[in-house]
């Protein structure tokens, strides 16, 4: 009898912790095997501002991070829309106030999601989307009350590619009645759908907003054209490497602007961009005037 009581107590204790979760709101989470040996982690936050009889009467939002490889349960949750911020303080504008939020670490290998063998890592967007549909089948089996709840898929950066493919396959599954889901919309936040088009728009965007002058516009545009040429010759790895450095060029020419949010300038130092960066990204060669322009400007900013 004593052993039985201990067992019941342990079960109740684990269930309670699992239900309350980490932070002020009601939560649930788990791993689902989307392919043999491939396990995807999800973390559900139930809506907190209830003005309805049941939480399932409020929409459910899926949040997909970018990367690929960014953790939704990490970045999206603590840095952006979850109930707690990075300092574990309650976020007043959390989306959990208004809807149920489902963070998914995808593709497998991201965040808490894992694979039992590296060969099981996803190699294309279709596989990523198929894994997500499989996850949702299992999710709806666990929470059948959500089957008729309006579903909205939100994404950020590279998540834009994954979200579109995911929504397409999910809609197909709904149509062939292999899954019950009330998919309503897909939202793409700063989607990295066409890197070439995005990069080629940076200089004009910054010029029109007054963040760079015509010289800065020319420097950024030249860097973008260099990356565009690499994309057209299928040198995507090199293009990606230079793109990362190009963001420092933008920061320098716009005097400390944040590439991800022009409203939050970053602290700028000349050390953030070197002459080697200029030479590699812009490939001005012997054009001393252009290279000197960048070097001289960063020197003045330090004074």
PDB file of C-alpha atoms in Angstrom:
ATOM      1  CA  UNK A   1       0.000   0.000   0.000  1.00  0.00           C
ATOM      2  CA  UNK A   2       2.828   2.356   0.888  1.00  0.00           C
ATOM      3  CA  UNK A   3       4.622   1.676  -2.417  1.00  0.00           C
ATOM      4  CA  UNK A   4       1.395   2.268  -4.294  1.00  0.00           C
ATOM      5  CA  UNK A   5       0.934   5.659  -2.630  1.00  0.00           C
ATOM      6  CA  UNK A   6       4.471   6.688  -3.548  1.00  0.00           C
ATOM      7  CA  UNK A   7       3.899   5.685  -7.169  1.00  0.00           C
ATOM      8  CA  UNK A   8       0.644   7.639  -7.377  1.00  0.00           C
ATOM      9  CA  UNK A   9       2.291  10.672  -5.769  1.00  0.00           C
ATOM     10  CA  UNK A  10       5.138  10.591  -8.320  1.00  0.00           C
ATOM     11  CA  UNK A  11       2.747  10.334 -11.243  1.00  0.00           C
ATOM     12  CA  UNK A  12       0.658  13.238  -9.983  1.00  0.00           C
ATOM     13  CA  UNK A  13       3.744  15.316  -9.335  1.00  0.00           C
ATOM     14  CA  UNK A  14       5.169  14.780 -12.821  1.00  0.00           C
ATOM     15  CA  UNK A  15       1.781  15.411 -14.412  1.00  0.00           C
ATOM     16  CA  UNK A  16       1.377  18.668 -12.494  1.00  0.00           C
ATOM     17  CA  UNK A  17       4.818  19.977 -13.448  1.00  0.00           C
ATOM     18  CA  UNK A  18       4.253  18.982 -17.062  1.00  0.00           C
ATOM     19  CA  UNK A  19       0.916  20.784 -17.098  1.00  0.00           C
ATOM     20  CA  UNK A  20       2.139  23.997 -15.464  1.00  0.00           C
ATOM     21  CA  UNK A  21       5.366  24.154 -17.438  1.00  0.00           C
ATOM     22  CA  UNK A  22       8.053  26.832 -17.294  1.00  0.00           C
ATOM     23  CA  UNK A  23       6.631  30.254 -16.582  1.00  0.00           C
ATOM     24  CA  UNK A  24       3.255  31.704 -15.660  1.00  0.00           C
ATOM     25  CA  UNK A  25       1.006  30.072 -18.254  1.00  0.00           C
ATOM     26  CA  UNK A  26      -0.478  26.619 -18.779  1.00  0.00           C
ATOM     27  CA  UNK A  27       1.665  24.559 -21.115  1.00  0.00           C
ATOM     28  CA  UNK A  28       2.269  21.172 -22.625  1.00  0.00           C
ATOM     29  CA  UNK A  29       5.158  19.757 -24.597  1.00  0.00           C
ATOM     30  CA  UNK A  30       6.565  16.572 -26.012  1.00  0.00           C
ATOM     31  CA  UNK A  31       8.541  14.717 -28.661  1.00  0.00           C
ATOM     32  CA  UNK A  32       6.973  13.060 -31.685  1.00  0.00           C
ATOM     33  CA  UNK A  33       8.726  10.590 -33.971  1.00  0.00           C
ATOM     34  CA  UNK A  34       8.087  12.017 -37.438  1.00  0.00           C
ATOM     35  CA  UNK A  35      10.261   9.403 -39.128  1.00  0.00           C
ATOM     36  CA  UNK A  36      11.906   6.333 -37.671  1.00  0.00           C
ATOM     37  CA  UNK A  37      14.747   7.737 -35.595  1.00  0.00           C
ATOM     38  CA  UNK A  38      13.793  11.392 -36.197  1.00  0.00           C
ATOM     39  CA  UNK A  39      12.178  13.126 -33.218  1.00  0.00           C
ATOM     40  CA  UNK A  40      10.591  16.570 -33.290  1.00  0.00           C
ATOM     41  CA  UNK A  41      10.028  18.677 -30.163  1.00  0.00           C
ATOM     42  CA  UNK A  42       6.976  20.894 -29.691  1.00  0.00           C
ATOM     43  CA  UNK A  43       5.994  23.274 -26.906  1.00  0.00           C
ATOM     44  CA  UNK A  44       2.388  24.441 -26.562  1.00  0.00           C
ATOM     45  CA  UNK A  45       1.350  27.532 -24.598  1.00  0.00           C
ATOM     46  CA  UNK A  46      -2.357  27.762 -23.866  1.00  0.00           C
ATOM     47  CA  UNK A  47      -4.010  31.147 -24.239  1.00  0.00           C
ATOM     48  CA  UNK A  48      -4.054  33.034 -20.933  1.00  0.00           C
ATOM     49  CA  UNK A  49      -6.573  35.825 -21.510  1.00  0.00           C
ATOM     50  CA  UNK A  50      -9.663  33.656 -21.593  1.00  0.00           C
ATOM     51  CA  UNK A  51     -12.940  35.344 -22.378  1.00  0.00           C
ATOM     52  CA  UNK A  52     -14.339  32.139 -23.827  1.00  0.00           C
ATOM     53  CA  UNK A  53     -15.497  28.920 -22.218  1.00  0.00           C
ATOM     54  CA  UNK A  54     -12.614  26.795 -23.528  1.00  0.00           C
ATOM     55  CA  UNK A  55      -9.099  27.526 -24.798  1.00  0.00           C
ATOM     56  CA  UNK A  56      -9.807  25.668 -28.043  1.00  0.00           C
ATOM     57  CA  UNK A  57     -12.223  28.454 -28.979  1.00  0.00           C
ATOM     58  CA  UNK A  58      -9.219  30.722 -29.475  1.00  0.00           C
ATOM     59  CA  UNK A  59      -7.007  30.294 -32.576  1.00  0.00           C
ATOM     60  CA  UNK A  60      -3.820  28.277 -32.469  1.00  0.00           C
ATOM     61  CA  UNK A  61      -0.652  29.776 -33.954  1.00  0.00           C
ATOM     62  CA  UNK A  62       2.329  27.710 -35.061  1.00  0.00           C
ATOM     63  CA  UNK A  63       5.629  29.588 -34.894  1.00  0.00           C
ATOM     64  CA  UNK A  64       8.456  28.481 -37.201  1.00  0.00           C
ATOM     65  CA  UNK A  65      11.909  30.022 -36.803  1.00  0.00           C
ATOM     66  CA  UNK A  66      14.395  30.643 -39.601  1.00  0.00           C
ATOM     67  CA  UNK A  67      17.886  29.366 -40.246  1.00  0.00           C
ATOM     68  CA  UNK A  68      17.203  26.681 -41.106  1.00  0.00           C
ATOM     69  CA  UNK A  69      18.334  25.607 -37.671  1.00  0.00           C
ATOM     70  CA  UNK A  70      16.976  28.387 -35.454  1.00  0.00           C
ATOM     71  CA  UNK A  71      15.084  27.097 -32.428  1.00  0.00           C
ATOM     72  CA  UNK A  72      11.472  28.260 -32.227  1.00  0.00           C
ATOM     73  CA  UNK A  73      11.267  27.251 -28.572  1.00  0.00           C
ATOM     74  CA  UNK A  74      14.351  29.379 -27.945  1.00  0.00           C
ATOM     75  CA  UNK A  75      14.401  32.408 -30.241  1.00  0.00           C
ATOM     76  CA  UNK A  76      10.714  32.762 -31.015  1.00  0.00           C
ATOM     77  CA  UNK A  77       9.654  31.945 -27.490  1.00  0.00           C
ATOM     78  CA  UNK A  78      12.063  33.881 -25.279  1.00  0.00           C
ATOM     79  CA  UNK A  79      13.257  36.587 -27.661  1.00  0.00           C
ATOM     80  CA  UNK A  80      10.035  37.458 -29.451  1.00  0.00           C
ATOM     81  CA  UNK A  81       6.509  36.367 -28.556  1.00  0.00           C
ATOM     82  CA  UNK A  82       6.511  33.929 -25.623  1.00  0.00           C
ATOM     83  CA  UNK A  83       5.246  34.714 -22.103  1.00  0.00           C
ATOM     84  CA  UNK A  84       8.785  35.234 -20.721  1.00  0.00           C
ATOM     85  CA  UNK A  85      11.689  37.247 -22.124  1.00  0.00           C
ATOM     86  CA  UNK A  86      15.398  36.406 -21.989  1.00  0.00           C
ATOM     87  CA  UNK A  87      15.573  37.710 -18.412  1.00  0.00           C
ATOM     88  CA  UNK A  88      12.655  35.429 -17.502  1.00  0.00           C
ATOM     89  CA  UNK A  89      10.454  38.461 -16.919  1.00  0.00           C
ATOM     90  CA  UNK A  90       6.838  38.369 -18.051  1.00  0.00           C
ATOM     91  CA  UNK A  91       6.410  39.873 -21.523  1.00  0.00           C
ATOM     92  CA  UNK A  92       3.427  42.273 -21.553  1.00  0.00           C
ATOM     93  CA  UNK A  93       2.801  41.887 -25.296  1.00  0.00           C
ATOM     94  CA  UNK A  94       3.087  38.102 -25.521  1.00  0.00           C
ATOM     95  CA  UNK A  95       0.915  36.462 -28.161  1.00  0.00           C
ATOM     96  CA  UNK A  96      -0.136  33.886 -25.582  1.00  0.00           C
ATOM     97  CA  UNK A  97      -2.534  36.496 -24.213  1.00  0.00           C
ATOM     98  CA  UNK A  98      -4.676  36.206 -27.308  1.00  0.00           C
ATOM     99  CA  UNK A  99      -4.130  32.763 -28.814  1.00  0.00           C
ATOM    100  CA  UNK A 100      -2.679  29.325 -28.235  1.00  0.00           C
ATOM    101  CA  UNK A 101       0.921  29.261 -29.467  1.00  0.00           C
ATOM    102  CA  UNK A 102       2.688  26.109 -30.638  1.00  0.00           C
ATOM    103  CA  UNK A 103       6.467  26.454 -30.961  1.00  0.00           C
ATOM    104  CA  UNK A 104       8.103  23.707 -33.023  1.00  0.00           C
ATOM    105  CA  UNK A 105      11.837  23.040 -33.194  1.00  0.00           C
ATOM    106  CA  UNK A 106      12.268  22.193 -36.843  1.00  0.00           C
ATOM    107  CA  UNK A 107      13.793  20.786 -38.924  1.00  0.00           C
ATOM    108  CA  UNK A 108      14.843  17.757 -36.888  1.00  0.00           C
ATOM    109  CA  UNK A 109      18.243  18.421 -35.362  1.00  0.00           C
ATOM    110  CA  UNK A 110      17.197  21.932 -34.320  1.00  0.00           C
ATOM    111  CA  UNK A 111      16.830  22.914 -30.672  1.00  0.00           C
ATOM    112  CA  UNK A 112      15.512  19.969 -28.674  1.00  0.00           C
ATOM    113  CA  UNK A 113      14.543  18.032 -31.812  1.00  0.00           C
ATOM    114  CA  UNK A 114      17.023  15.306 -32.604  1.00  0.00           C
ATOM    115  CA  UNK A 115      17.889  12.392 -34.865  1.00  0.00           C
ATOM    116  CA  UNK A 116      19.371   9.044 -33.937  1.00  0.00           C
ATOM    117  CA  UNK A 117      21.629   9.143 -36.984  1.00  0.00           C
ATOM    118  CA  UNK A 118      22.952  12.146 -38.974  1.00  0.00           C
ATOM    119  CA  UNK A 119      21.651  10.591 -42.186  1.00  0.00           C
ATOM    120  CA  UNK A 120      18.126  11.371 -40.940  1.00  0.00           C
ATOM    121  CA  UNK A 121      18.670  15.137 -41.013  1.00  0.00           C
ATOM    122  CA  UNK A 122      16.460  16.888 -43.570  1.00  0.00           C
ATOM    123  CA  UNK A 123      18.107  17.849 -46.846  1.00  0.00           C
ATOM    124  CA  UNK A 124      15.276  19.760 -48.554  1.00  0.00           C
ATOM    125  CA  UNK A 125      12.184  21.818 -47.777  1.00  0.00           C
ATOM    126  CA  UNK A 126       9.763  19.113 -48.869  1.00  0.00           C
ATOM    127  CA  UNK A 127      11.144  16.714 -46.264  1.00  0.00           C
ATOM    128  CA  UNK A 128      10.891  19.442 -43.633  1.00  0.00           C
ATOM    129  CA  UNK A 129       7.263  20.075 -44.591  1.00  0.00           C
ATOM    130  CA  UNK A 130       6.392  16.380 -44.586  1.00  0.00           C
ATOM    131  CA  UNK A 131       7.846  16.040 -41.092  1.00  0.00           C
ATOM    132  CA  UNK A 132       5.719  18.958 -39.917  1.00  0.00           C
ATOM    133  CA  UNK A 133       2.545  17.436 -41.352  1.00  0.00           C
ATOM    134  CA  UNK A 134       3.379  14.152 -39.625  1.00  0.00           C
ATOM    135  CA  UNK A 135       3.894  16.051 -36.384  1.00  0.00           C
ATOM    136  CA  UNK A 136       0.505  17.729 -36.718  1.00  0.00           C
ATOM    137  CA  UNK A 137      -1.231  14.401 -37.274  1.00  0.00           C
ATOM    138  CA  UNK A 138       0.182  13.210 -33.978  1.00  0.00           C
ATOM    139  CA  UNK A 139      -0.539  16.546 -32.308  1.00  0.00           C
ATOM    140  CA  UNK A 140      -4.213  16.375 -33.270  1.00  0.00           C
ATOM    141  CA  UNK A 141      -4.379  12.823 -31.956  1.00  0.00           C
ATOM    142  CA  UNK A 142      -3.158  14.107 -28.593  1.00  0.00           C
ATOM    143  CA  UNK A 143      -5.355  17.223 -28.666  1.00  0.00           C
ATOM    144  CA  UNK A 144      -8.452  16.391 -30.742  1.00  0.00           C
ATOM    145  CA  UNK A 145     -10.157  19.512 -29.363  1.00  0.00           C
ATOM    146  CA  UNK A 146      -7.905  21.595 -31.643  1.00  0.00           C
ATOM    147  CA  UNK A 147      -9.034  19.916 -34.873  1.00  0.00           C
ATOM    148  CA  UNK A 148     -11.770  22.505 -35.417  1.00  0.00           C
ATOM    149  CA  UNK A 149      -9.758  25.410 -34.024  1.00  0.00           C
ATOM    150  CA  UNK A 150      -8.592  27.983 -36.619  1.00  0.00           C
ATOM    151  CA  UNK A 151      -4.918  27.343 -37.360  1.00  0.00           C
ATOM    152  CA  UNK A 152      -2.470  30.046 -38.458  1.00  0.00           C
ATOM    153  CA  UNK A 153       1.134  29.322 -39.446  1.00  0.00           C
ATOM    154  CA  UNK A 154       3.585  32.133 -38.680  1.00  0.00           C
ATOM    155  CA  UNK A 155       7.204  32.128 -39.768  1.00  0.00           C
ATOM    156  CA  UNK A 156      10.323  34.253 -39.814  1.00  0.00           C
ATOM    157  CA  UNK A 157      13.271  34.502 -42.219  1.00  0.00           C
ATOM    158  CA  UNK A 158      13.999  31.077 -43.784  1.00  0.00           C
ATOM    159  CA  UNK A 159      10.901  29.886 -41.957  1.00  0.00           C
ATOM    160  CA  UNK A 160       9.027  31.578 -44.794  1.00  0.00           C
ATOM    161  CA  UNK A 161      10.125  28.816 -47.163  1.00  0.00           C
ATOM    162  CA  UNK A 162       9.265  26.083 -44.699  1.00  0.00           C
ATOM    163  CA  UNK A 163       5.891  27.603 -43.807  1.00  0.00           C
ATOM    164  CA  UNK A 164       4.678  27.821 -47.402  1.00  0.00           C
ATOM    165  CA  UNK A 165       5.661  24.240 -48.216  1.00  0.00           C
ATOM    166  CA  UNK A 166       4.223  23.036 -44.910  1.00  0.00           C
ATOM    167  CA  UNK A 167       0.914  24.826 -45.473  1.00  0.00           C
ATOM    168  CA  UNK A 168       0.686  23.461 -49.013  1.00  0.00           C
ATOM    169  CA  UNK A 169       1.160  19.846 -47.899  1.00  0.00           C
ATOM    170  CA  UNK A 170      -1.119  20.319 -44.901  1.00  0.00           C
ATOM    171  CA  UNK A 171      -3.862  21.709 -47.142  1.00  0.00           C
ATOM    172  CA  UNK A 172      -3.458  18.721 -49.459  1.00  0.00           C
ATOM    173  CA  UNK A 173      -3.760  16.375 -46.483  1.00  0.00           C
ATOM    174  CA  UNK A 174      -6.938  18.152 -45.372  1.00  0.00           C
ATOM    175  CA  UNK A 175      -8.399  17.871 -48.865  1.00  0.00           C
ATOM    176  CA  UNK A 176      -7.700  14.143 -49.114  1.00  0.00           C
ATOM    177  CA  UNK A 177      -9.071  13.750 -45.572  1.00  0.00           C
ATOM    178  CA  UNK A 178      -5.906  12.217 -44.157  1.00  0.00           C
ATOM    179  CA  UNK A 179      -5.872  14.898 -41.451  1.00  0.00           C
ATOM    180  CA  UNK A 180      -8.504  17.096 -39.811  1.00  0.00           C
ATOM    181  CA  UNK A 181      -7.354  20.700 -39.458  1.00  0.00           C
ATOM    182  CA  UNK A 182      -8.895  24.143 -39.888  1.00  0.00           C
ATOM    183  CA  UNK A 183      -5.964  25.844 -41.634  1.00  0.00           C
ATOM    184  CA  UNK A 184      -6.818  29.517 -42.135  1.00  0.00           C
ATOM    185  CA  UNK A 185      -3.667  31.438 -43.023  1.00  0.00           C
ATOM    186  CA  UNK A 186       0.096  31.584 -43.480  1.00  0.00           C
ATOM    187  CA  UNK A 187       2.054  34.654 -42.368  1.00  0.00           C
ATOM    188  CA  UNK A 188       5.625  35.349 -43.489  1.00  0.00           C
ATOM    189  CA  UNK A 189       7.745  37.712 -41.407  1.00  0.00           C
ATOM    190  CA  UNK A 190      10.839  39.051 -43.220  1.00  0.00           C
ATOM    191  CA  UNK A 191      10.801  35.861 -45.315  1.00  0.00           C
ATOM    192  CA  UNK A 192      14.085  34.710 -46.835  1.00  0.00           C
ATOM    193  CA  UNK A 193      12.312  33.326 -49.879  1.00  0.00           C
ATOM    194  CA  UNK A 194      14.443  34.946 -52.579  1.00  0.00           C
ATOM    195  CA  UNK A 195      17.851  35.992 -51.192  1.00  0.00           C
ATOM    196  CA  UNK A 196      18.816  37.590 -54.492  1.00  0.00           C
ATOM    197  CA  UNK A 197      15.763  39.864 -54.605  1.00  0.00           C
ATOM    198  CA  UNK A 198      16.146  40.757 -50.934  1.00  0.00           C
ATOM    199  CA  UNK A 199      19.824  41.668 -51.191  1.00  0.00           C
ATOM    200  CA  UNK A 200      19.360  43.684 -54.385  1.00  0.00           C
ATOM    201  CA  UNK A 201      16.729  45.840 -52.640  1.00  0.00           C
ATOM    202  CA  UNK A 202      18.862  46.846 -49.648  1.00  0.00           C
ATOM    203  CA  UNK A 203      20.708  49.801 -51.164  1.00  0.00           C
ATOM    204  CA  UNK A 204      17.614  51.444 -52.651  1.00  0.00           C
ATOM    205  CA  UNK A 205      15.626  50.876 -49.464  1.00  0.00           C
ATOM    206  CA  UNK A 206      18.298  52.517 -47.294  1.00  0.00           C
ATOM    207  CA  UNK A 207      18.758  55.387 -49.750  1.00  0.00           C
ATOM    208  CA  UNK A 208      15.034  56.153 -49.901  1.00  0.00           C
ATOM    209  CA  UNK A 209      14.818  56.196 -46.106  1.00  0.00           C
ATOM    210  CA  UNK A 210      17.828  58.487 -45.866  1.00  0.00           C
ATOM    211  CA  UNK A 211      20.067  56.052 -44.001  1.00  0.00           C
ATOM    212  CA  UNK A 212      22.796  56.220 -46.678  1.00  0.00           C
ATOM    213  CA  UNK A 213      23.945  58.820 -49.187  1.00  0.00           C
ATOM    214  CA  UNK A 214      24.593  58.129 -52.866  1.00  0.00           C
ATOM    215  CA  UNK A 215      28.149  56.978 -52.139  1.00  0.00           C
ATOM    216  CA  UNK A 216      26.920  54.521 -49.522  1.00  0.00           C
ATOM    217  CA  UNK A 217      24.253  53.366 -51.960  1.00  0.00           C
ATOM    218  CA  UNK A 218      26.924  52.613 -54.580  1.00  0.00           C
ATOM    219  CA  UNK A 219      29.069  50.638 -52.135  1.00  0.00           C
ATOM    220  CA  UNK A 220      26.174  48.465 -50.950  1.00  0.00           C
ATOM    221  CA  UNK A 221      24.835  47.974 -54.474  1.00  0.00           C
ATOM    222  CA  UNK A 222      28.267  46.858 -55.697  1.00  0.00           C
ATOM    223  CA  UNK A 223      28.450  44.276 -52.909  1.00  0.00           C
ATOM    224  CA  UNK A 224      24.952  43.043 -53.742  1.00  0.00           C
ATOM    225  CA  UNK A 225      25.833  42.678 -57.423  1.00  0.00           C
ATOM    226  CA  UNK A 226      28.891  40.635 -56.480  1.00  0.00           C
ATOM    227  CA  UNK A 227      26.692  38.225 -54.505  1.00  0.00           C
ATOM    228  CA  UNK A 228      24.158  38.137 -57.333  1.00  0.00           C
ATOM    229  CA  UNK A 229      26.891  37.079 -59.754  1.00  0.00           C
ATOM    230  CA  UNK A 230      27.924  34.248 -57.431  1.00  0.00           C
ATOM    231  CA  UNK A 231      24.319  33.059 -57.208  1.00  0.00           C
ATOM    232  CA  UNK A 232      24.021  33.013 -60.996  1.00  0.00           C
ATOM    233  CA  UNK A 233      27.188  30.902 -61.275  1.00  0.00           C
ATOM    234  CA  UNK A 234      25.815  28.524 -58.620  1.00  0.00           C
ATOM    235  CA  UNK A 235      28.550  29.423 -56.121  1.00  0.00           C
ATOM    236  CA  UNK A 236      25.995  29.512 -53.328  1.00  0.00           C
ATOM    237  CA  UNK A 237      28.388  28.623 -50.503  1.00  0.00           C
ATOM    238  CA  UNK A 238      30.686  31.514 -51.390  1.00  0.00           C
ATOM    239  CA  UNK A 239      27.685  33.805 -51.851  1.00  0.00           C
ATOM    240  CA  UNK A 240      26.462  32.924 -48.355  1.00  0.00           C
ATOM    241  CA  UNK A 241      29.859  33.604 -46.806  1.00  0.00           C
ATOM    242  CA  UNK A 242      30.112  37.016 -48.467  1.00  0.00           C
ATOM    243  CA  UNK A 243      26.500  37.849 -47.631  1.00  0.00           C
ATOM    244  CA  UNK A 244      27.290  37.452 -43.927  1.00  0.00           C
ATOM    245  CA  UNK A 245      30.154  39.928 -44.265  1.00  0.00           C
ATOM    246  CA  UNK A 246      28.039  42.256 -46.393  1.00  0.00           C
ATOM    247  CA  UNK A 247      25.869  42.980 -43.371  1.00  0.00           C
ATOM    248  CA  UNK A 248      28.907  44.613 -41.763  1.00  0.00           C
ATOM    249  CA  UNK A 249      29.320  46.775 -44.860  1.00  0.00           C
ATOM    250  CA  UNK A 250      25.694  47.888 -44.522  1.00  0.00           C
ATOM    251  CA  UNK A 251      26.255  48.651 -40.843  1.00  0.00           C
ATOM    252  CA  UNK A 252      29.267  50.803 -41.708  1.00  0.00           C
ATOM    253  CA  UNK A 253      27.700  52.709 -44.582  1.00  0.00           C
ATOM    254  CA  UNK A 254      24.494  53.353 -42.627  1.00  0.00           C
ATOM    255  CA  UNK A 255      26.529  54.328 -39.555  1.00  0.00           C
ATOM    256  CA  UNK A 256      25.450  51.609 -37.168  1.00  0.00           C
ATOM    257  CA  UNK A 257      22.102  50.480 -38.533  1.00  0.00           C
ATOM    258  CA  UNK A 258      20.778  47.056 -37.545  1.00  0.00           C
ATOM    259  CA  UNK A 259      20.252  44.940 -40.672  1.00  0.00           C
ATOM    260  CA  UNK A 260      17.289  43.236 -39.017  1.00  0.00           C
ATOM    261  CA  UNK A 261      15.573  46.336 -37.666  1.00  0.00           C
ATOM    262  CA  UNK A 262      16.376  49.825 -38.963  1.00  0.00           C
ATOM    263  CA  UNK A 263      14.668  51.317 -35.902  1.00  0.00           C
ATOM    264  CA  UNK A 264      17.257  49.896 -33.482  1.00  0.00           C
ATOM    265  CA  UNK A 265      20.745  51.201 -34.405  1.00  0.00           C
ATOM    266  CA  UNK A 266      23.719  49.193 -33.191  1.00  0.00           C
ATOM    267  CA  UNK A 267      26.910  50.470 -31.579  1.00  0.00           C
ATOM    268  CA  UNK A 268      29.436  50.895 -34.377  1.00  0.00           C
ATOM    269  CA  UNK A 269      33.226  50.637 -34.348  1.00  0.00           C
ATOM    270  CA  UNK A 270      35.654  50.509 -37.238  1.00  0.00           C
ATOM    271  CA  UNK A 271      36.746  47.065 -36.033  1.00  0.00           C
ATOM    272  CA  UNK A 272      33.408  45.662 -37.184  1.00  0.00           C
ATOM    273  CA  UNK A 273      34.483  46.075 -40.815  1.00  0.00           C
ATOM    274  CA  UNK A 274      38.031  45.642 -42.029  1.00  0.00           C
ATOM    275  CA  UNK A 275      39.682  46.597 -45.279  1.00  0.00           C
ATOM    276  CA  UNK A 276      39.829  42.881 -46.094  1.00  0.00           C
ATOM    277  CA  UNK A 277      36.042  42.813 -45.900  1.00  0.00           C
ATOM    278  CA  UNK A 278      35.876  45.662 -48.398  1.00  0.00           C
ATOM    279  CA  UNK A 279      38.321  44.004 -50.776  1.00  0.00           C
ATOM    280  CA  UNK A 280      36.597  40.613 -50.696  1.00  0.00           C
ATOM    281  CA  UNK A 281      33.009  41.780 -50.820  1.00  0.00           C
ATOM    282  CA  UNK A 282      33.245  44.752 -53.132  1.00  0.00           C
ATOM    283  CA  UNK A 283      36.132  43.566 -55.299  1.00  0.00           C
ATOM    284  CA  UNK A 284      37.059  47.099 -56.295  1.00  0.00           C
ATOM    285  CA  UNK A 285      40.623  46.038 -57.066  1.00  0.00           C
ATOM    286  CA  UNK A 286      42.751  49.096 -57.797  1.00  0.00           C
ATOM    287  CA  UNK A 287      39.927  51.587 -57.379  1.00  0.00           C
ATOM    288  CA  UNK A 288      41.687  53.406 -54.535  1.00  0.00           C
ATOM    289  CA  UNK A 289      39.030  56.091 -54.329  1.00  0.00           C
ATOM    290  CA  UNK A 290      36.260  53.661 -53.427  1.00  0.00           C
ATOM    291  CA  UNK A 291      38.325  51.647 -50.946  1.00  0.00           C
ATOM    292  CA  UNK A 292      39.695  54.815 -49.384  1.00  0.00           C
ATOM    293  CA  UNK A 293      36.159  56.142 -49.075  1.00  0.00           C
ATOM    294  CA  UNK A 294      35.169  53.215 -46.874  1.00  0.00           C
ATOM    295  CA  UNK A 295      38.380  53.271 -44.828  1.00  0.00           C
ATOM    296  CA  UNK A 296      38.352  57.026 -44.294  1.00  0.00           C
ATOM    297  CA  UNK A 297      34.739  57.040 -43.200  1.00  0.00           C
ATOM    298  CA  UNK A 298      35.236  54.347 -40.564  1.00  0.00           C
ATOM    299  CA  UNK A 299      38.314  56.180 -39.287  1.00  0.00           C
ATOM    300  CA  UNK A 300      36.321  59.369 -38.806  1.00  0.00           C
ATOM    301  CA  UNK A 301      33.602  57.534 -36.911  1.00  0.00           C
ATOM    302  CA  UNK A 302      36.156  56.417 -34.342  1.00  0.00           C
ATOM    303  CA  UNK A 303      37.260  59.958 -33.595  1.00  0.00           C
TER     304      UNK A 303
END
